[in-house]
Coordinates of C-alpha atoms and ligand atoms in Angstrom, one line a residue:
X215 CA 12.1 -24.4 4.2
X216 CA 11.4 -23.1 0.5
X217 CA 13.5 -19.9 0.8
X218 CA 15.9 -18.1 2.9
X219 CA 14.8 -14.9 5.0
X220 CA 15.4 -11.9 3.1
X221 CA 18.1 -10.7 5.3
X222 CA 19.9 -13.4 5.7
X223 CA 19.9 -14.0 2.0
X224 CA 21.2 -10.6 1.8
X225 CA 24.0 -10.7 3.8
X226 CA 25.4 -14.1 2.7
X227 CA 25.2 -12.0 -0.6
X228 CA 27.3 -9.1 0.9
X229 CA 24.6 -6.8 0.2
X230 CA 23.6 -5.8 3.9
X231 CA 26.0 -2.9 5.1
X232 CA 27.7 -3.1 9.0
X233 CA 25.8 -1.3 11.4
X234 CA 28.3 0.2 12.9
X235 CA 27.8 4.3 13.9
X236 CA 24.4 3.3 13.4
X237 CA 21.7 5.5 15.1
X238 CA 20.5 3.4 18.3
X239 CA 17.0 2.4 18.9
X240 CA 14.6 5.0 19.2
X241 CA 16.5 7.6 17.7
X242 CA 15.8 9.5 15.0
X243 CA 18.2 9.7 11.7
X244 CA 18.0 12.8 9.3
X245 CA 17.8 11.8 5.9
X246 CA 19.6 14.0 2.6
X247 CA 15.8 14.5 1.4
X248 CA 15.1 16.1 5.0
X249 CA 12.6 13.3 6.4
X250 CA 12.9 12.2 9.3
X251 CA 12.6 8.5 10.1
X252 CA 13.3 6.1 13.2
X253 CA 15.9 3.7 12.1
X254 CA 13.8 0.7 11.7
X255 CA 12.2 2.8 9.0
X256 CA 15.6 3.5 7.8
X257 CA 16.0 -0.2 7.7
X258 CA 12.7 -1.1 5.7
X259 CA 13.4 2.2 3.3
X260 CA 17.2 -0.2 2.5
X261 CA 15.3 -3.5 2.1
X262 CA 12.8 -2.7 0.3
X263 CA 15.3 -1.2 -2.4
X264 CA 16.7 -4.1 -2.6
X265 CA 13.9 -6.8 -2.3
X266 CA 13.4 -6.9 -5.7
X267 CA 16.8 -8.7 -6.6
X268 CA 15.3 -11.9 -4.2
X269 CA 11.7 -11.8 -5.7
X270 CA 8.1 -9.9 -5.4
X271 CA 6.5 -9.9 -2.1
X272 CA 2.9 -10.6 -2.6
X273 CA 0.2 -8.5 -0.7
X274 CA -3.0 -8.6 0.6
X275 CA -5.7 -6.2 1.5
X276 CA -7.1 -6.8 5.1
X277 CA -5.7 -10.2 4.8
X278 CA -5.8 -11.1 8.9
X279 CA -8.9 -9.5 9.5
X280 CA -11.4 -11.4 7.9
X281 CA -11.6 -13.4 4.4
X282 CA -14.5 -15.6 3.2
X283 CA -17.0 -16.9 5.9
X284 CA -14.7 -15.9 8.8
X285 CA -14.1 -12.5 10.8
X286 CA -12.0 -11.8 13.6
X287 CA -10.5 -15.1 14.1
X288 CA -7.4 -15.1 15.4
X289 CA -3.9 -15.7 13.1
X290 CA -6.6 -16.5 10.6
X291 CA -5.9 -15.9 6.6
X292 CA -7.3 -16.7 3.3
X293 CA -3.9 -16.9 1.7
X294 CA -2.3 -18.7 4.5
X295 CA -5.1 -21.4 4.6
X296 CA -4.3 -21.8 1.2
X297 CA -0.5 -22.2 1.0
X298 CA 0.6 -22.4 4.2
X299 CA 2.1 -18.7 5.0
X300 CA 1.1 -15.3 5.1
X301 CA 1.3 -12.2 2.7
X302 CA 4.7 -10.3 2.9
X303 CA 2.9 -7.1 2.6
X304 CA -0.7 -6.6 4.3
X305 CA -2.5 -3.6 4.1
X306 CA -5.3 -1.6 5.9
X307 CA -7.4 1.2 5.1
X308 CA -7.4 4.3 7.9
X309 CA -11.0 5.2 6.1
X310 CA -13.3 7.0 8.6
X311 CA -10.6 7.1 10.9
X312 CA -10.7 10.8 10.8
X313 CA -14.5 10.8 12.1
X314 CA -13.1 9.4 15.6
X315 CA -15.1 6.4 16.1
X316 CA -13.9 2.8 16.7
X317 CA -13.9 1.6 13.5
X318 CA -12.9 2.0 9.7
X319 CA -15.1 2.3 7.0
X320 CA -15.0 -1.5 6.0
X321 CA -16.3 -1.8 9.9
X322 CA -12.8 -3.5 10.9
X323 CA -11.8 -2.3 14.2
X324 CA -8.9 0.2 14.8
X325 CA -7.6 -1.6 17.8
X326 CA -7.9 -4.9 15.8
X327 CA -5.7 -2.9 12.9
X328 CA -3.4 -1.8 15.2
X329 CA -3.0 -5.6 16.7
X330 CA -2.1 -7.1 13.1
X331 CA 0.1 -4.4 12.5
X332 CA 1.8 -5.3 15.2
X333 CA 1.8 -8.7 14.4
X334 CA 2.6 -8.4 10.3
X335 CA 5.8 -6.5 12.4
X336 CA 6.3 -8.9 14.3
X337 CA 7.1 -10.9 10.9
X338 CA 9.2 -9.1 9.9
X339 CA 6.2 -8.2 7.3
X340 CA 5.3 -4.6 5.8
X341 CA 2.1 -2.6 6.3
X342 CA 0.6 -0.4 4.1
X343 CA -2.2 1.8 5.2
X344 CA -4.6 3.7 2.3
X345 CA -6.9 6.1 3.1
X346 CA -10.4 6.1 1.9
X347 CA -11.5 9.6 3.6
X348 CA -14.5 11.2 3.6
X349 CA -14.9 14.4 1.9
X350 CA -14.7 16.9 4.4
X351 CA -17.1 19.3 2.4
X352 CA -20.0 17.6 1.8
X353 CA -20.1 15.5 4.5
X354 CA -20.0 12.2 1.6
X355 CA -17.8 9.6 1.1
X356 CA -14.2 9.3 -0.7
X357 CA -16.4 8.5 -4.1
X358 CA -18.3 11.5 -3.8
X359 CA -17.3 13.7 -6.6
X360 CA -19.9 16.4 -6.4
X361 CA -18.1 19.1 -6.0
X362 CA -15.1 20.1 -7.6
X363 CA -13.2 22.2 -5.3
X364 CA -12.9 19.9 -1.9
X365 CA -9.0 20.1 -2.6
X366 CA -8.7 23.8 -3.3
X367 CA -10.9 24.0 0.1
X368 CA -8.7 21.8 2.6
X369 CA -5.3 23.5 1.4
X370 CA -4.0 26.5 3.8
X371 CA -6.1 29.1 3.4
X372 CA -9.3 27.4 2.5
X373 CA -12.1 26.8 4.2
X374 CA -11.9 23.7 5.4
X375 CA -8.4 23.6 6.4
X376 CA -9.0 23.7 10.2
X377 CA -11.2 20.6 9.9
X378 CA -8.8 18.3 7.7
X379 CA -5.7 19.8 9.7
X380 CA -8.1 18.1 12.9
X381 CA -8.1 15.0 10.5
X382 CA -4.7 15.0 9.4
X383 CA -3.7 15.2 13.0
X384 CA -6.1 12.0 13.7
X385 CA -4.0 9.9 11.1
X386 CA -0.7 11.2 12.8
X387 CA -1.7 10.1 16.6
X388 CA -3.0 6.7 14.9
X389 CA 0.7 6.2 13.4
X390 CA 2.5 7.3 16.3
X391 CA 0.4 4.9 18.5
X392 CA 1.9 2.0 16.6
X393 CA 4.3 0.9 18.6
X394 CA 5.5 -2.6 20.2
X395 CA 5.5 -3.2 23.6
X396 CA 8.9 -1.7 24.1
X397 CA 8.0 1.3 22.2
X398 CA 9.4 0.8 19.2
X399 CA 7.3 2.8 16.4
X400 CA 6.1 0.3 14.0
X401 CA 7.2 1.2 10.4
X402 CA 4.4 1.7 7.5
X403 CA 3.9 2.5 4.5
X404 CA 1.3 5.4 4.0
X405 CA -0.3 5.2 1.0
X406 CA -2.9 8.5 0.8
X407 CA -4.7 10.1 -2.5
X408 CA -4.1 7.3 -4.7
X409 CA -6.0 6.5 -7.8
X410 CA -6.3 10.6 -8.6
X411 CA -5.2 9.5 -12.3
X412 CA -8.8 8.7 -12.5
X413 CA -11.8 11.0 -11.4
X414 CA -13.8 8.9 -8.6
X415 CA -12.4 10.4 -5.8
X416 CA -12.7 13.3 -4.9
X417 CA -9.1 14.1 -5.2
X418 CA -9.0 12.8 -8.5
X419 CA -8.0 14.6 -11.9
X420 CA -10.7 16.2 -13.0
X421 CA -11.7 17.8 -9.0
X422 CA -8.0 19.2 -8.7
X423 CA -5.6 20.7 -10.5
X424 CA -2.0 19.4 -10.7
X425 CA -0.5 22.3 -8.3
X426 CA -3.4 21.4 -5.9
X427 CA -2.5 17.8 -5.7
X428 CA 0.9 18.4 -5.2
X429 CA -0.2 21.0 -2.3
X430 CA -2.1 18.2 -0.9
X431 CA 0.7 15.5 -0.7
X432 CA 3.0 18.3 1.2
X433 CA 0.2 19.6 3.6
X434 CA 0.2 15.9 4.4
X435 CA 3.8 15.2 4.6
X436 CA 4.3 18.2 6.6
X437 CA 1.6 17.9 9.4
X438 CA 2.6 14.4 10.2
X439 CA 5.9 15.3 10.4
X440 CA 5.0 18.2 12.4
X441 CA 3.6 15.8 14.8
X442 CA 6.5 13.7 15.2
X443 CA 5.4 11.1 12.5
X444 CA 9.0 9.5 11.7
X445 CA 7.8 6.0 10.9
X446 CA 6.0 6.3 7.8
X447 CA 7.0 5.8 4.3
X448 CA 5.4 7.6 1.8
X449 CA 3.8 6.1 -1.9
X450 CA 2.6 7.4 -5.1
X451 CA 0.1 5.4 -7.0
X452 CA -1.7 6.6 -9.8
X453 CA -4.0 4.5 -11.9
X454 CA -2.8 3.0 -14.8
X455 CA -4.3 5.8 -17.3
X456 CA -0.4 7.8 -17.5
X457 CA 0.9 6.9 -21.0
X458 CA 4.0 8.3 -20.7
X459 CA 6.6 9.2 -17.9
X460 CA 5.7 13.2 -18.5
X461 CA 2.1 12.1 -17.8
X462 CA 2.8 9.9 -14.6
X463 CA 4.9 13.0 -13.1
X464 CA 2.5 15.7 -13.8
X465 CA 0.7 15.0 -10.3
X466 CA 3.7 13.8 -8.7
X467 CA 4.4 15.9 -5.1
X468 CA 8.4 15.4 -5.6
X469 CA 11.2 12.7 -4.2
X470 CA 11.5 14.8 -1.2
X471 CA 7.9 13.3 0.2
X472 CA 7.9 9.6 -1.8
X473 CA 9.7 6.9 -1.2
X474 CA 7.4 4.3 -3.3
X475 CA 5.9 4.3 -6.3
X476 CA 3.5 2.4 -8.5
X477 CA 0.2 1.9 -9.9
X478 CA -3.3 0.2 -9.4
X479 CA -4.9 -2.0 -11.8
X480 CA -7.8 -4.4 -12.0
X481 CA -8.5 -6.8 -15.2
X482 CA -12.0 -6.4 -16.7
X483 CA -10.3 -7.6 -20.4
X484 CA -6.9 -9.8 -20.7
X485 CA -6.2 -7.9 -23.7
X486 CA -6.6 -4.4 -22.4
X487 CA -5.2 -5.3 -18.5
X488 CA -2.0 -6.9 -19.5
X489 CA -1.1 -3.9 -21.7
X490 CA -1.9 -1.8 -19.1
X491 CA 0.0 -3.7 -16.7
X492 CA 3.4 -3.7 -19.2
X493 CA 3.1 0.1 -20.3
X494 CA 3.0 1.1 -15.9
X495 CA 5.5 -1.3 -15.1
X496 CA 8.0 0.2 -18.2
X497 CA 6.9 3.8 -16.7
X498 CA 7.5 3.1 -13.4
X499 CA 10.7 1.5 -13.9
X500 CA 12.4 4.0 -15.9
X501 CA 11.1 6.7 -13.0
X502 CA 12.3 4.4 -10.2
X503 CA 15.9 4.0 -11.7
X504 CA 16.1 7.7 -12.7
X505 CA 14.9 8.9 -8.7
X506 CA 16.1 6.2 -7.0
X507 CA 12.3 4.9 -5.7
X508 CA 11.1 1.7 -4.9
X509 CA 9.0 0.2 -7.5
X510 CA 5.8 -1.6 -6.6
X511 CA 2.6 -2.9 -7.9
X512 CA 0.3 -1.2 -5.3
X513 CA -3.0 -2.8 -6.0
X514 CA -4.0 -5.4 -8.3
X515 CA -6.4 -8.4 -9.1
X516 CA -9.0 -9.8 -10.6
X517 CA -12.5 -9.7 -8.7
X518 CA -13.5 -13.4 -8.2
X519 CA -10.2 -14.9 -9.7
X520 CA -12.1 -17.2 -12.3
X521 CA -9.4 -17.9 -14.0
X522 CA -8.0 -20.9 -12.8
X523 CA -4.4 -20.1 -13.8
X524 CA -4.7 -16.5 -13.0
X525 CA -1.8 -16.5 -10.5
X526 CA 1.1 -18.2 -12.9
X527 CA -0.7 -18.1 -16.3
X528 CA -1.1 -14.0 -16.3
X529 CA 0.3 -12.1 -13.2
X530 CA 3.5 -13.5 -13.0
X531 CA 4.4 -13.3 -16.1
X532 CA 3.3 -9.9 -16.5
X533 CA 5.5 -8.9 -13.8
X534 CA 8.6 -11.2 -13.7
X535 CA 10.5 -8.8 -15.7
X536 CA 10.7 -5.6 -13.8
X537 CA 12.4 -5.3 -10.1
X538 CA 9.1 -5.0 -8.3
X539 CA 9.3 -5.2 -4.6
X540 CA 6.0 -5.8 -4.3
X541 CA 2.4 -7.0 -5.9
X542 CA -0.7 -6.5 -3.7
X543 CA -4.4 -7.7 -4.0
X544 CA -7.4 -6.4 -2.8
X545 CA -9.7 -7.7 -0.3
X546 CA -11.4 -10.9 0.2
X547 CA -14.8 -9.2 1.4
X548 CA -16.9 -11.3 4.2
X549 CA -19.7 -9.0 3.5
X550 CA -19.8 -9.0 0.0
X551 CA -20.0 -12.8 -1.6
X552 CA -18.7 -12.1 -4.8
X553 CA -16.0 -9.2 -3.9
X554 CA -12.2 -11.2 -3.4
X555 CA -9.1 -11.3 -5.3
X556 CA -7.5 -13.5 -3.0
X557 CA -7.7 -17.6 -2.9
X558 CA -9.8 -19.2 -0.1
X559 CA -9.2 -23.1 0.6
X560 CA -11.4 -24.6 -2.8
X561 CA -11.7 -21.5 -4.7
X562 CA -11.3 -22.2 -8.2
X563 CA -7.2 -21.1 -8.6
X564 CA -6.2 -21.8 -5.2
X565 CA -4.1 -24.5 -6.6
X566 CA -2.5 -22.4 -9.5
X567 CA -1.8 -19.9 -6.7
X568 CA 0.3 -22.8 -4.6
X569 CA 2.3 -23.0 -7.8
X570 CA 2.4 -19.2 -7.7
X571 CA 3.6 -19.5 -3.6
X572 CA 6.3 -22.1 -4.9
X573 CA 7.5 -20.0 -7.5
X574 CA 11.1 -18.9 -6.2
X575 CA 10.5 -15.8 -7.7
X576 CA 7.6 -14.9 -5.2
X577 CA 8.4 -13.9 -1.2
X578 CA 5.4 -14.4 1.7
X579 CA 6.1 -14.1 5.1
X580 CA 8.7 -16.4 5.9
X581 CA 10.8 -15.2 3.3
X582 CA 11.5 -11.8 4.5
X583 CA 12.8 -9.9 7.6
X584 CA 12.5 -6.0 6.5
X585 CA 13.9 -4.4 9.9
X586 CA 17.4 -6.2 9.9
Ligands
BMA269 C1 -13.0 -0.7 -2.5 C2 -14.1 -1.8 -2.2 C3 -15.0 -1.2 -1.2 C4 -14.2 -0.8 0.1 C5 -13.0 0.1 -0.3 C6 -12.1 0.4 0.8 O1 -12.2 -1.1 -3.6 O2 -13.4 -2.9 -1.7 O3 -15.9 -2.1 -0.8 O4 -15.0 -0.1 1.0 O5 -12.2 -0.5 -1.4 O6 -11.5 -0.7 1.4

């Protein structure tokens, strides 16, 4: 096999501390910070801190849901029919969630979520969920920016605090239902309000102020926990507009509700994305170090990939430098022809991005096992 599992790798490297005095399964550990987590969310909290010294875990949006000119098949993958293995990281969306139907706003099923969670488990895999949500004043969607005080009306006190605390509530039933079928709670990584460094959702800069979006993150925190949420993770990911460390923080909710934190990115221009790219990942870093977070990348790509090199002529380059525990892509969209940022078997760098699986420095699937 190309590489070792994570945890083994780890241990052989004295890295992986005895268990003993250990909580038991099930149980519930109290963290210094004051969350609470199961301990196999203890365990992914201490392997993904130290993933980075293996390689990047690469990451896929939807990845085993559907991909070009399939849906719903199952163990299917874009990424695996390419090279062979699946993403480390997958994530989901919990979009429309919150309006109670059976499905998310990208029309994959919840129950069909809920089954590759399991299975990206299963793999020893992590999950991260985002969370397109509607905007619970106008009745719109995450992009709709009409109004400027959605926030200020969804905090305690406002108007529509009873509704999004119903929503909230929705999110925290959906995360404590992920369990295995010996009941243990399925660790994730929640990844709400992201992007708000930009103005297109309606969290975003210019529709809250700073106080309100740090309100926002602990009304979140809060209610889950308050609903016995104690298998989530928490990350941070801004745009890539902050120029500076100052600027990053001034949104930031505080180390007391994040565990990860990052940035998104697309590249339109080379140029313009691979400066980006260096300036986030020297932010990040130095923020990471200093609070003791996990560093990721947590969305990237390049719609279409037609660069044949893309995957080991620009992104890992861009990124081999920093401890990043992990790079993820978005979706490879069956309904929309043109709309992927993953390989498929014959798309134009699905050979560049074998290299890119090859690469010791990059971790899929079989190289990880992030509950051990
Ligand atoms: C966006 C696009 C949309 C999608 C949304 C949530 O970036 O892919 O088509 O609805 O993410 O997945």
């Amino acid at each position: 096999m190309k590489k070792l599992k994570l945890a083994t790798a780890l241990l052989a490297a004295g890295m992986l501390t005895a268990c003993s005095g250990s909580p038991k399964k099930g149980q519930t550990v109290k963290e210094e910070v004051g969350t609470k987590h199961t301990p196999e969310t203890e365990s992914l909290l201490s392997n993904l801190k130290k993933v980075s010294s293996k390689g990047i875990m690469f990451g896929h949006h939807d990845d085993t849901v559907y991909g070009i000119g399939w849906e719903g098949d199952e163990g299917r993958s874009d990424v695996k029919s390419v090279c062979g293995d699946y993403p480390a990281v997958i994530s989901f969306d919990l979009g429309e969630l919150e309006l109670g139907g059976t499905a998310n706003l990208d029309k994959v099923p919840l129950d069909k979520i809920k089954k590759e969670i399991i299975n990206q488990y299963q793999r020893g895999g992590l999950t991260s969920l985002s969370w397109h949500v509607r905007n619970p004043k106008t009745g719109g969607d995450a992009w709709d920016v009409s109004d400027t005080t959605v926030v200020k009306s969804i905090l305690p006190g406002g108007e529509n605090h009873p509704k999004f605390a119903a929503w909230l509530n929705s999110v925290a039933d959906f995360l404590n239902s992920l369990q295995t079928a010996d009941g243990t709670k399925i660790p994730v990584l929640f990844r709400p309000w992201h992007e708000h460094t930009g103005s297109w959702f309606w969290w975003g800069e210019k529709l809250c102020t700073p106080e309100e979006y740090k309100k926002l993150w602990h009304m979140t925190v809060d209610s889950l926990q308050a609903k016995g949420v104690d298998n989530a993770l928490y990350a941070y990911s801004p745009g890539a507009e902050p120029q500076d460390t100052a600027q990053y923080l001034k949104r930031y909710p505080g180390d007391e509700v994040i565990d990860v934190i990052g940035f998104d990115t697309y590249q339109f221009d080379r140029d313009v994305f691979l400066a980006g790219v260096n300036r986030s990942l020297a932010i990040v870093d130095s923020i990471a170090k200093a609070h003791d977070k996990v560093m990721a990348v947590t969305e990237i790509g390049y719609e279409g990939i037609p660069d044949a090199k893309w995957w080991t002529g620009t992104l890992l380059p861009a990124l081999e430098n920093y401890p990043v525990a992990y790079v993820l892509v978005w979706r490879n969209a069956r309904e929309k022809v043109t709309h992927y940022y993953a390989p498929y078997p014959g798309q134009v760098s699905a050979e560049d991005f074998v290299e890119f699986y090859d690469n010791p420095q990059t971790l899929f699937s079989a190289d990880v096992n992030l509950y051990q």
